[in-house]
Amino acid sequence: MSTRRQAITLYRNLLRESEKLPSYNFRMYALRKIRDTFRANRMVNDFKEIDRHMANAKQSLELIRRQVIIGHLYTTDKLVIEQTKTLRPSDD
């Protein structure tokens, strides 16, 4: 598999796992951090540096997976921003 395809697959896996975080603040931080980091390293051409970034991303993926498990052990109520809006039928 090419390095580009591996990076895209890793990026998608990181985003998917981050979506599973139960805490809104951690989830939004992780998503923002992943996007910003991948955008910042978009133009890296040195293979050694790419391998180093890929290794760091794989470690981050494992960290997020562990955090998801821990987060589900200690669940809390959802924040107001996470609540879905329910529309009430009009009384007309």
Short mmCIF file of C-alpha atoms in Angstrom, two decimals:
data_model
loop_
_atom_site.label_atom_id
_atom_site.label_comp_id
_atom_site.label_asym_id
_atom_site.label_seq_id
_atom_site.Cartn_x
_atom_site.Cartn_y
_atom_site.Cartn_z
CA MET A 1 0.00 0.00 0.00
CA SER A 2 1.32 3.45 -0.87
CA THR A 3 2.27 5.94 1.80
CA ARG A 4 -0.43 8.33 0.66
CA ARG A 5 -3.12 5.67 0.97
CA GLN A 6 -1.81 4.65 4.41
CA ALA A 7 -1.94 8.27 5.56
CA ILE A 8 -5.51 8.71 4.31
CA THR A 9 -6.59 5.45 5.96
CA LEU A 10 -4.94 6.47 9.21
CA TYR A 11 -6.57 9.91 9.01
CA ARG A 12 -10.01 8.37 8.54
CA ASN A 13 -9.47 5.89 11.38
CA LEU A 14 -8.43 8.71 13.70
CA LEU A 15 -11.54 10.71 12.80
CA ARG A 16 -13.83 7.69 13.26
CA GLU A 17 -12.38 6.82 16.63
CA SER A 18 -12.53 10.44 17.78
CA GLU A 19 -16.25 10.52 16.97
CA LYS A 20 -16.72 7.76 19.53
CA LEU A 21 -15.39 9.82 22.44
CA PRO A 22 -18.29 10.36 24.84
CA SER A 23 -17.17 13.77 26.12
CA TYR A 24 -18.09 16.61 23.77
CA ASN A 25 -15.04 18.72 24.68
CA PHE A 26 -12.56 15.86 24.20
CA ARG A 27 -14.27 14.84 20.97
CA MET A 28 -14.14 18.34 19.45
CA TYR A 29 -10.54 18.85 20.60
CA ALA A 30 -9.43 15.54 19.09
CA LEU A 31 -11.16 16.22 15.77
CA ARG A 32 -9.69 19.71 15.56
CA LYS A 33 -6.20 18.50 16.52
CA ILE A 34 -6.25 15.67 13.95
CA ARG A 35 -7.38 17.95 11.12
CA ASP A 36 -4.89 20.67 11.99
CA THR A 37 -1.97 18.26 12.33
CA PHE A 38 -2.65 16.53 9.03
CA ARG A 39 -3.07 19.87 7.25
CA ALA A 40 0.16 21.19 8.74
CA ASN A 41 2.10 18.12 7.58
CA ARG A 42 0.49 17.95 4.18
CA MET A 43 3.57 19.02 2.23
CA VAL A 44 6.16 16.87 3.99
CA ASN A 45 8.27 15.03 1.39
CA ASP A 46 11.04 13.42 3.44
CA PHE A 47 10.27 9.72 3.88
CA LYS A 48 11.93 9.49 7.29
CA GLU A 49 9.87 12.38 8.56
CA ILE A 50 6.70 10.89 7.05
CA ASP A 51 7.43 7.60 8.82
CA ARG A 52 7.93 9.47 12.09
CA HIS A 53 4.62 11.31 11.68
CA MET A 54 2.85 8.06 10.79
CA ALA A 55 4.24 6.36 13.90
CA ASN A 56 3.06 9.28 16.06
CA ALA A 57 -0.39 9.11 14.46
CA LYS A 58 -0.62 5.36 15.12
CA GLN A 59 0.26 5.95 18.77
CA SER A 60 -2.40 8.65 18.92
CA LEU A 61 -4.94 6.25 17.42
CA GLU A 62 -4.24 3.69 20.12
CA LEU A 63 -4.46 6.40 22.78
CA ILE A 64 -7.84 7.53 21.45
CA ARG A 65 -9.10 3.93 21.41
CA ARG A 66 -8.11 3.48 25.05
CA GLN A 67 -9.69 6.81 25.97
CA VAL A 68 -12.95 5.80 24.30
CA ILE A 69 -13.10 2.65 26.42
CA ILE A 70 -12.35 4.57 29.60
CA GLY A 71 -14.84 7.28 28.68
CA HIS A 72 -17.63 4.73 28.28
CA LEU A 73 -16.91 3.32 31.73
CA TYR A 74 -17.66 6.67 33.36
CA THR A 75 -20.49 8.19 31.38
CA THR A 76 -22.14 11.50 32.21
CA ASP A 77 -25.17 13.37 30.94
CA LYS A 78 -24.89 15.04 27.57
CA LEU A 79 -24.26 18.78 27.41
CA VAL A 80 -26.95 21.14 26.18
CA ILE A 81 -25.04 21.66 22.94
CA GLU A 82 -25.20 17.92 22.24
CA GLN A 83 -28.94 17.53 22.84
CA THR A 84 -31.03 17.10 19.74
CA LYS A 85 -33.79 19.60 19.28
CA THR A 86 -37.32 18.28 19.38
CA LEU A 87 -39.90 20.30 17.55
CA ARG A 88 -43.26 20.61 19.17
CA PRO A 89 -46.32 20.53 16.95
CA SER A 90 -48.08 23.85 16.80
CA ASP A 91 -51.39 24.19 18.63
CA ASP A 92 -53.08 25.75 15.61
#
